[in-house]
Coordinates of C-alpha atoms in Angstrom, one line a residue:
M1 CA 16.3 22.0 13.2
D2 CA 17.8 21.6 9.7
D3 CA 16.0 21.9 6.4
T4 CA 15.5 18.2 6.0
E5 CA 13.4 18.2 9.2
Q6 CA 11.2 20.9 7.8
Q7 CA 10.7 19.2 4.5
T8 CA 8.5 16.2 4.1
Y9 CA 8.6 14.0 0.9
V10 CA 5.8 11.6 0.4
L11 CA 5.3 9.2 -2.5
V12 CA 1.9 7.7 -3.1
T13 CA 1.4 5.0 -5.7
G14 CA -1.9 4.7 -7.7
A15 CA -2.6 8.4 -7.0
N16 CA -4.9 9.2 -10.0
S17 CA -8.2 7.8 -8.7
G18 CA -10.1 6.2 -5.8
L19 CA -8.3 5.8 -2.6
G20 CA -4.9 7.0 -3.9
F21 CA -6.3 10.3 -5.0
A22 CA -8.1 10.7 -1.6
I23 CA -4.9 9.9 0.3
C24 CA -3.2 12.8 -1.6
R25 CA -6.0 15.2 -0.8
R26 CA -6.2 14.2 2.8
L27 CA -2.4 14.4 3.2
V28 CA -2.4 18.0 2.0
D29 CA -5.3 18.9 4.3
E30 CA -3.9 17.3 7.4
F31 CA -0.4 18.4 6.8
L32 CA -1.4 22.0 6.5
D33 CA -3.6 21.7 9.6
T34 CA -1.0 20.1 11.9
R35 CA 2.4 21.4 10.7
P36 CA 4.0 24.8 11.4
P37 CA 4.0 27.3 8.6
S38 CA 7.7 26.8 8.2
H39 CA 7.2 23.2 7.1
S40 CA 6.7 22.1 3.5
L41 CA 5.3 19.0 1.8
T42 CA 6.2 17.5 -1.5
V43 CA 3.8 14.8 -2.7
I44 CA 5.1 12.5 -5.5
I45 CA 2.1 11.2 -7.3
T46 CA 2.6 8.1 -9.4
T47 CA 0.3 7.1 -12.3
R48 CA 0.7 4.7 -15.2
T49 CA 0.6 7.4 -17.9
K50 CA 1.5 11.0 -18.3
R51 CA -2.1 12.0 -19.2
K52 CA -3.3 10.5 -15.9
G53 CA -0.5 12.3 -14.0
D54 CA -1.4 15.6 -15.6
D55 CA -5.1 15.2 -14.9
T56 CA -4.3 14.2 -11.2
L57 CA -2.1 17.2 -10.8
L58 CA -4.8 19.5 -12.1
Q59 CA -7.4 18.0 -9.8
L60 CA -5.1 18.2 -6.7
R61 CA -4.4 21.9 -7.4
K62 CA -8.1 22.6 -7.7
H63 CA -8.6 20.9 -4.3
Q64 CA -5.8 22.9 -2.8
S65 CA -7.2 26.1 -4.3
K66 CA -10.7 25.4 -2.9
R67 CA -9.2 24.7 0.5
D68 CA -7.2 27.9 0.5
G69 CA -10.3 29.9 -0.5
R70 CA -12.4 28.4 2.2
L71 CA -9.8 29.0 4.9
K72 CA -8.6 32.3 3.4
E73 CA -5.0 31.2 3.3
T74 CA -2.3 30.5 0.7
S75 CA -0.6 27.1 0.8
A76 CA 1.0 27.0 -2.7
A77 CA 4.5 27.8 -1.3
R78 CA 4.2 25.0 1.3
V79 CA 2.8 22.1 -0.9
T80 CA 4.4 20.9 -4.1
F81 CA 3.0 18.1 -6.3
R82 CA 5.3 16.1 -8.5
P83 CA 3.8 13.6 -11.0
E84 CA 5.8 10.6 -12.0
I85 CA 5.1 7.6 -14.3
L86 CA 5.1 4.2 -12.7
D87 CA 3.7 0.9 -14.0
L88 CA 4.0 -1.6 -11.1
T89 CA 3.6 -4.5 -13.5
S90 CA 6.8 -3.4 -15.4
L91 CA 10.1 -4.0 -13.6
I92 CA 11.8 -1.7 -16.1
S93 CA 9.3 1.1 -15.2
I94 CA 10.1 0.5 -11.5
Q95 CA 13.8 0.6 -12.1
H96 CA 13.5 3.8 -14.2
L97 CA 11.5 5.7 -11.6
S98 CA 13.8 4.5 -8.8
R99 CA 16.9 5.8 -10.5
K100 CA 15.3 9.1 -11.3
L101 CA 14.2 9.7 -7.7
L102 CA 17.6 8.6 -6.3
Q103 CA 19.2 11.4 -8.5
S104 CA 16.6 14.1 -7.9
I105 CA 15.3 14.2 -4.3
P106 CA 17.3 14.4 -1.1
Q107 CA 15.1 12.1 1.0
L108 CA 11.9 10.1 1.2
D109 CA 10.0 10.4 4.5
I110 CA 6.8 8.4 3.7
L111 CA 6.1 5.8 1.1
I112 CA 2.5 4.9 0.8
L113 CA 2.1 1.6 -1.1
N114 CA -1.5 2.0 -2.3
A115 CA -1.8 1.1 -5.9
G116 CA -3.7 -2.1 -6.6
Y117 CA -5.5 -4.2 -9.1
G118 CA -8.3 -6.6 -8.3
G119 CA -8.5 -8.8 -11.4
F120 CA -12.3 -8.8 -10.8
T121 CA -14.6 -9.4 -13.7
G122 CA -18.0 -8.6 -12.1
V123 CA -20.3 -10.1 -9.5
K124 CA -22.6 -13.1 -9.2
L125 CA -25.9 -11.3 -9.2
L126 CA -28.2 -13.9 -7.8
N127 CA -25.8 -15.1 -5.2
G128 CA -25.0 -11.5 -4.3
A129 CA -28.7 -10.5 -4.0
W130 CA -29.5 -13.6 -1.8
T131 CA -26.5 -13.2 0.6
V132 CA -27.1 -9.5 1.0
L133 CA -30.8 -9.8 1.7
T134 CA -30.3 -12.7 4.2
D135 CA -27.1 -11.6 5.9
W136 CA -26.7 -7.9 5.0
K137 CA -23.9 -6.5 7.2
H138 CA -21.7 -9.6 6.9
A139 CA -22.3 -10.0 3.1
V140 CA -21.2 -6.5 2.2
T141 CA -18.2 -6.5 4.6
W142 CA -16.8 -9.9 3.6
P143 CA -18.4 -10.6 0.2
T144 CA -18.4 -14.0 -1.4
F145 CA -20.1 -13.0 -4.7
K146 CA -17.3 -11.3 -6.6
E147 CA -16.0 -12.9 -9.8
S148 CA -12.3 -12.8 -10.7
A149 CA -10.2 -14.0 -13.6
V150 CA -7.6 -16.7 -12.8
G151 CA -4.0 -16.8 -13.9
L152 CA -3.6 -13.2 -15.1
L153 CA -0.1 -12.5 -16.1
T154 CA 1.8 -9.2 -16.7
K155 CA 2.9 -8.4 -20.2
P156 CA 6.3 -10.1 -20.8
Q157 CA 8.9 -8.2 -19.0
S158 CA 10.9 -8.2 -22.2
L159 CA 10.4 -8.9 -25.9
G160 CA 12.2 -11.3 -28.2
P161 CA 14.8 -10.1 -30.8
D162 CA 12.2 -10.2 -33.6
K163 CA 9.9 -7.8 -31.8
N164 CA 9.9 -4.1 -31.0
P165 CA 11.8 -3.2 -27.8
S166 CA 9.9 -1.9 -24.8
T167 CA 10.2 1.8 -24.0
V168 CA 10.0 3.9 -20.9
N169 CA 9.4 7.6 -21.5
G170 CA 10.4 7.1 -25.1
T171 CA 13.7 5.4 -24.3
A172 CA 14.3 1.8 -25.6
Q173 CA 14.9 -0.6 -22.8
P174 CA 17.2 -3.7 -22.5
Q175 CA 15.6 -7.0 -23.3
D176 CA 15.7 -10.5 -21.6
N177 CA 14.3 -13.2 -23.9
E178 CA 13.7 -15.8 -21.2
S179 CA 11.9 -14.0 -18.4
P180 CA 9.5 -16.2 -16.4
P181 CA 5.9 -15.2 -16.0
L182 CA 4.7 -12.8 -13.3
G183 CA 1.2 -12.7 -11.9
E184 CA -0.5 -9.4 -12.7
V185 CA -2.4 -9.0 -9.4
F186 CA 0.7 -10.1 -7.4
C187 CA 3.0 -7.7 -9.2
S188 CA 0.6 -4.8 -9.0
N189 CA -0.3 -5.2 -5.4
V190 CA 2.9 -6.7 -3.8
F191 CA 6.0 -7.4 -5.8
G192 CA 6.1 -4.2 -7.7
H193 CA 5.9 -2.3 -4.5
Y194 CA 8.4 -4.6 -2.9
L195 CA 11.0 -3.9 -5.6
L196 CA 10.3 -0.1 -5.5
T197 CA 10.7 0.0 -1.8
H198 CA 14.0 -1.9 -1.9
N199 CA 15.3 0.4 -4.6
L200 CA 14.5 3.5 -2.6
T201 CA 15.9 2.4 0.8
S202 CA 18.8 4.8 0.6
L203 CA 16.3 7.6 0.5
L204 CA 14.2 6.0 3.2
S205 CA 17.2 5.4 5.5
N206 CA 18.1 8.6 7.4
D207 CA 19.9 10.1 10.3
R208 CA 17.1 12.5 11.1
S209 CA 15.0 12.5 14.3
R210 CA 12.0 10.9 12.7
P211 CA 12.5 7.5 10.9
A212 CA 10.9 7.2 7.5
R213 CA 7.7 5.2 7.1
I214 CA 6.7 2.5 4.7
I215 CA 2.9 2.2 4.8
W216 CA 1.3 -0.8 3.1
V217 CA -2.4 -0.5 2.2
S218 CA -4.2 -3.9 2.6
S219 CA -7.8 -4.9 2.8
L220 CA -10.4 -6.4 5.1
E221 CA -10.6 -9.3 2.6
A222 CA -7.1 -10.6 3.3
Y223 CA -8.4 -14.1 4.0
A224 CA -6.0 -16.8 5.3
H225 CA -7.7 -19.5 3.2
S226 CA -7.0 -17.5 0.0
F227 CA -3.2 -17.7 0.3
S228 CA -0.6 -20.5 -0.1
T229 CA 3.1 -20.2 -0.2
A230 CA 3.1 -22.9 -2.9
D231 CA 1.3 -20.3 -5.1
I232 CA 2.7 -17.1 -3.7
Q233 CA 1.8 -15.2 -6.9
G234 CA -1.9 -16.4 -6.7
L235 CA -1.9 -17.7 -10.2
S236 CA -4.0 -20.7 -9.5
T237 CA -6.6 -19.2 -7.2
P238 CA -9.9 -17.4 -8.1
Q239 CA -9.0 -15.1 -5.1
A240 CA -5.7 -13.6 -6.4
Y241 CA -6.6 -10.2 -4.9
E242 CA -7.4 -11.6 -1.5
S243 CA -4.2 -13.7 -1.7
S244 CA -2.1 -10.7 -2.4
K245 CA -3.6 -8.8 0.5
R246 CA -3.0 -11.7 2.9
L247 CA 0.6 -11.8 1.7
T248 CA 0.8 -8.0 2.4
D249 CA -0.4 -8.6 6.0
I250 CA 2.1 -11.3 6.6
L251 CA 5.0 -9.3 5.3
A252 CA 4.1 -6.1 7.2
L253 CA 3.2 -7.7 10.5
T254 CA 6.3 -9.9 10.7
A255 CA 8.8 -7.3 9.4
S256 CA 10.1 -6.3 12.8
L257 CA 10.4 -9.8 14.3
P258 CA 13.9 -11.1 15.0
S259 CA 13.2 -14.3 13.2
T260 CA 12.6 -12.6 9.9
S261 CA 15.7 -10.3 10.2
P262 CA 17.9 -12.3 7.9
W263 CA 15.6 -11.3 5.1
T264 CA 14.3 -8.0 6.2
T265 CA 17.8 -6.7 6.8
R266 CA 18.7 -7.5 3.2
F267 CA 15.4 -6.0 2.0
L268 CA 16.1 -2.7 3.9
T269 CA 19.7 -2.5 3.0
P270 CA 20.2 0.0 0.1
P271 CA 21.4 -1.5 -3.2
P272 CA 25.1 -0.6 -3.9
P273 CA 25.6 2.6 -5.9
P274 CA 27.1 2.6 -9.4
S275 CA 30.8 1.8 -9.3
T276 CA 33.1 4.8 -8.9
T277 CA 36.8 5.4 -8.6
L278 CA 36.3 7.9 -5.9
P279 CA 36.5 6.8 -2.3
S280 CA 33.2 7.0 -0.4
P281 CA 33.1 9.2 2.6
P282 CA 32.2 7.4 5.9
E283 CA 28.5 7.5 6.6
K284 CA 26.7 8.3 9.8
P285 CA 24.6 5.5 11.3
K286 CA 21.2 5.7 9.6
A287 CA 17.8 4.6 11.0
K288 CA 16.0 2.0 9.1
P289 CA 12.5 2.9 8.0
R290 CA 9.5 1.7 10.0
I291 CA 6.9 -0.6 8.3
Y292 CA 3.2 -0.1 9.0
L293 CA 0.0 -1.8 7.8
S294 CA -3.3 -0.1 7.0
H295 CA -6.6 -0.6 5.3
P296 CA -9.3 1.8 4.1
G297 CA -12.3 -0.1 5.5
I298 CA -14.9 -0.5 2.8
C299 CA -15.2 2.5 0.4
A300 CA -16.9 2.8 -2.9
T301 CA -14.3 2.6 -5.7
A302 CA -14.2 1.2 -9.2
I303 CA -11.9 -1.7 -8.4
V304 CA -14.9 -4.1 -9.3
P305 CA -16.4 -3.3 -12.7
L306 CA -20.1 -2.5 -12.2
H307 CA -23.0 -1.1 -14.2
P308 CA -23.7 2.5 -13.0
L309 CA -27.0 1.3 -11.4
M310 CA -25.2 -1.5 -9.5
Y311 CA -22.6 1.0 -8.3
Y312 CA -25.2 3.2 -6.7
L313 CA -27.0 0.2 -5.3
M314 CA -23.7 -0.8 -3.8
I315 CA -23.3 2.6 -2.1
L316 CA -26.9 2.3 -0.7
A317 CA -26.0 -1.2 0.6
F318 CA -22.9 0.3 2.3
H319 CA -25.0 3.0 4.1
I320 CA -27.4 0.4 5.3
A321 CA -24.5 -1.7 6.6
R322 CA -23.2 1.3 8.5
L323 CA -26.7 1.8 10.1
L324 CA -26.6 -1.8 11.1
D325 CA -23.5 -1.0 13.2
S326 CA -20.7 -1.9 10.8
P327 CA -17.6 0.2 11.7
W328 CA -15.9 -0.6 8.4
H329 CA -18.1 1.1 5.9
T330 CA -16.2 4.3 5.4
I331 CA -18.0 4.6 2.0
S332 CA -16.1 7.7 0.7
A333 CA -12.5 7.3 -0.4
Y334 CA -11.6 10.4 1.6
S335 CA -12.8 8.6 4.8
G336 CA -11.0 5.5 3.7
A337 CA -7.8 7.5 3.6
C338 CA -8.1 8.2 7.4
A339 CA -5.9 5.3 8.6
P340 CA -3.1 5.6 5.9
V341 CA -2.8 9.3 6.4
W342 CA -2.8 9.0 10.2
L343 CA 0.0 6.5 10.0
A344 CA 1.9 8.9 7.7
L345 CA 1.6 12.0 9.9
A346 CA 1.1 10.9 13.5
P347 CA 4.0 11.6 15.8
T348 CA 6.6 8.8 15.8
S349 CA 6.4 8.7 19.6
Q350 CA 2.6 8.0 19.5
L351 CA 3.0 5.1 17.0
D352 CA 5.9 3.7 19.0
R353 CA 3.9 3.8 22.2
L354 CA 0.8 2.2 20.7
E355 CA 2.7 -0.7 19.1
E356 CA 5.0 -1.2 22.0
R357 CA 2.0 -1.4 24.4
D358 CA -0.4 -3.5 22.3
G359 CA 1.8 -5.0 19.6
V360 CA 2.2 -4.4 15.9
G361 CA -1.2 -4.0 14.3
K362 CA -3.2 -3.6 11.2
W363 CA -4.7 -0.1 11.3
G364 CA -8.1 0.4 9.6
S365 CA -10.2 3.3 8.7
A366 CA -13.5 3.1 10.6
T367 CA -16.6 5.2 11.4
D368 CA -19.6 5.2 13.7
V369 CA -23.2 5.1 12.4
W370 CA -23.1 8.8 11.7
G371 CA -19.9 8.7 9.7
S372 CA -17.6 10.1 12.3
E373 CA -14.1 8.8 11.5
R374 CA -11.5 7.0 13.6
V375 CA -8.7 4.6 13.3
A376 CA -9.2 1.1 14.7
R377 CA -7.1 -2.0 15.1
T378 CA -8.2 -4.9 12.9
E379 CA -8.0 -8.6 13.6
V380 CA -5.8 -10.7 11.4
E381 CA -6.2 -14.5 11.4
G382 CA -3.3 -16.1 13.3
W383 CA -2.0 -12.7 14.5
G384 CA -5.0 -11.2 16.3
Y385 CA -5.0 -7.5 17.0
G386 CA -1.3 -7.2 17.8
G387 CA 0.3 -10.6 17.8
V388 CA -0.3 -10.9 21.5
V389 CA -1.4 -14.4 22.7
G390 CA -4.4 -14.4 25.0
E391 CA -5.8 -11.1 23.7
K392 CA -9.6 -11.4 23.6
G393 CA -11.6 -10.3 20.5
E394 CA -15.1 -11.2 21.8
G395 CA -17.4 -8.3 21.8
R396 CA -15.2 -6.1 19.6
R397 CA -17.1 -4.2 16.9
G398 CA -16.2 -5.2 13.3
R399 CA -15.0 -8.7 14.1
M400 CA -15.5 -11.3 11.3
R401 CA -17.9 -14.0 12.1
G402 CA -16.1 -17.2 13.2
A403 CA -12.9 -15.4 14.1
R404 CA -10.8 -17.0 16.9
D405 CA -8.6 -15.5 19.5
V406 CA -4.9 -15.9 18.7
T407 CA -3.3 -18.9 20.4
A408 CA 0.4 -19.7 21.0
E409 CA 0.3 -22.3 18.3
G410 CA -1.4 -19.9 15.8
R411 CA 1.0 -17.1 16.6
E412 CA 4.0 -19.4 16.1
A413 CA 2.5 -20.7 12.8
F414 CA 2.0 -17.1 11.6
E415 CA 5.5 -16.1 12.5
G416 CA 6.8 -19.2 10.6
L417 CA 4.7 -18.2 7.6
G418 CA 6.3 -14.8 7.8
R419 CA 9.8 -16.2 7.7
E420 CA 8.8 -18.4 4.7
C421 CA 7.2 -15.5 2.8
W422 CA 10.1 -13.1 3.5
G423 CA 12.5 -15.8 2.2
L424 CA 10.5 -16.4 -0.9
M425 CA 10.1 -12.6 -1.6
E426 CA 13.8 -12.0 -1.2
G427 CA 14.6 -14.9 -3.5
L428 CA 12.3 -13.5 -6.2
R429 CA 13.7 -10.0 -5.8
E430 CA 17.3 -11.2 -6.1
E431 CA 16.4 -13.5 -9.1
W432 CA 14.8 -10.6 -11.0
E433 CA 17.5 -8.1 -10.1
E434 CA 20.2 -10.5 -11.4
R435 CA 18.2 -11.0 -14.5
L436 CA 18.0 -7.2 -15.1
R437 CA 21.7 -6.9 -14.4
R438 CA 22.5 -9.6 -17.0
V439 CA 20.4 -8.0 -19.6
E440 CA 21.8 -4.5 -19.0
G441 CA 25.4 -5.9 -19.1
G442 CA 24.7 -7.5 -22.5
L443 CA 23.8 -4.2 -24.1

C-alpha cells in the first residue's frame, strides 16, 4: 500500500458552526476509531473569514485533546487541521482557493459540500403555534411557517472602474463590469459548490483503489413544488432554500445516469492546466469520483434567526416529535452528521453494494425515540427511495404525508428534469468561467 492509500484528505465547507463543525468532529472520532494507526487524516476546514477559521481550529483541537484524554491516546500525529478561507458567494474566492489547493495538496479523497444559507428572516408565530399544536410531528418535520426574503443576490462579482477593486487575502482581483446577478441562496448552497467541485476534479480523480467521494448535504425540505427550471436560481420564490435543496437532490441522484453523461462528463473532467512548453507525460487511467447525497435529519442550528427563548422551545418541540416516533429529529448537530460522515468513511464496497441493490439514494441521519443513531434512505418525490419503479413506501417510518410511490412516468419525468438541470448548470458554469477568463486576460 502506497502513502496515498494511508493518507486521507477531506474538505468540509461551512466548518465553523452547526452541522459543518459537527461533521469535522465526527470525522475525527470515527476515522480514529476505524482506521489503522498507520493511517492519517487531513481535514481542510473552510470558513468565510480568517478569524472564524482560527476559532474553528482552536475548538477542533480542544475536541481532539478531550478525546485523547478520555481514551488515553495521542492522535495529534494522525490528524491535521488546515483552515482555508472560502466565500461561496464569491466566484473569485472559489477560484483562489481552488488554485491554492491544486498547488499544495496531492489528492482530495472526500469533498463534503455542507455550507449553506437559508435566507430566512424568522417565523410566522401564530401560524407556527397553531400548526405545531394541531399537527405536531408533521409541522416540525416539514414546517410551513418559516419566513424568507425573496430575490436575495450576492454582492456584485466585480466592481466598476470607479470603485475599489475586490480583494482576496489582501490581493486585488480582476474586475468584470457587466456581470449578471447571482442568487445568494443558490450560489451559497449549489452553484458555489458546483464550481468548487469542478475546479478540484483533478485532485478528486485518482488511480487509487478507492474512488474519491463528493457528498452533497441536502435537506428534508427539498420540496418538488418549490423548484422550477425557469427560475433555477430561486430568485422569484419565497422558498429559495427549499428550491436549492431540490436542485441538489436532482443533480446528485441523476449524476450517474447514462442520459446525463454528456454534462456530467464535462463537469467531472478536470479543467486544463496552465499552458506550458513542456510536454505532458502520459497519464494512467483515473477513476472518476462518486457522487452521494445526504441530509442531517432535523437538528437544532442557527440557520433560522430566532429569539433565544424560541430556540429552546424549538429544541423542546423536536424532542416531543421524536417521542411521537419521528425518525428524523436528530436534534444535535453531531447526530445530524451521522449520514454525511458514514458516506465519507464507509467502505466503497459497502456503498456500491447498497446502491447497486436498491438504487442510488438520499441517505439521511435518523434516530429512534431514545436517540440511537442510524442512517436511513429518504424518499424523494419522483425518485422514491432509489429510483426503482414499483418500490412501496407505505408503512415506512418518516414518510411525508401525501407521498406517492414512484411510477414509471414519474421516474421518467425526474430523469428528464435531471438532464435539464445538468444542462443548465453546465451552461452557467461555462458562462461564468469564460467571463472570468476574459477579465483575467484583460489585466
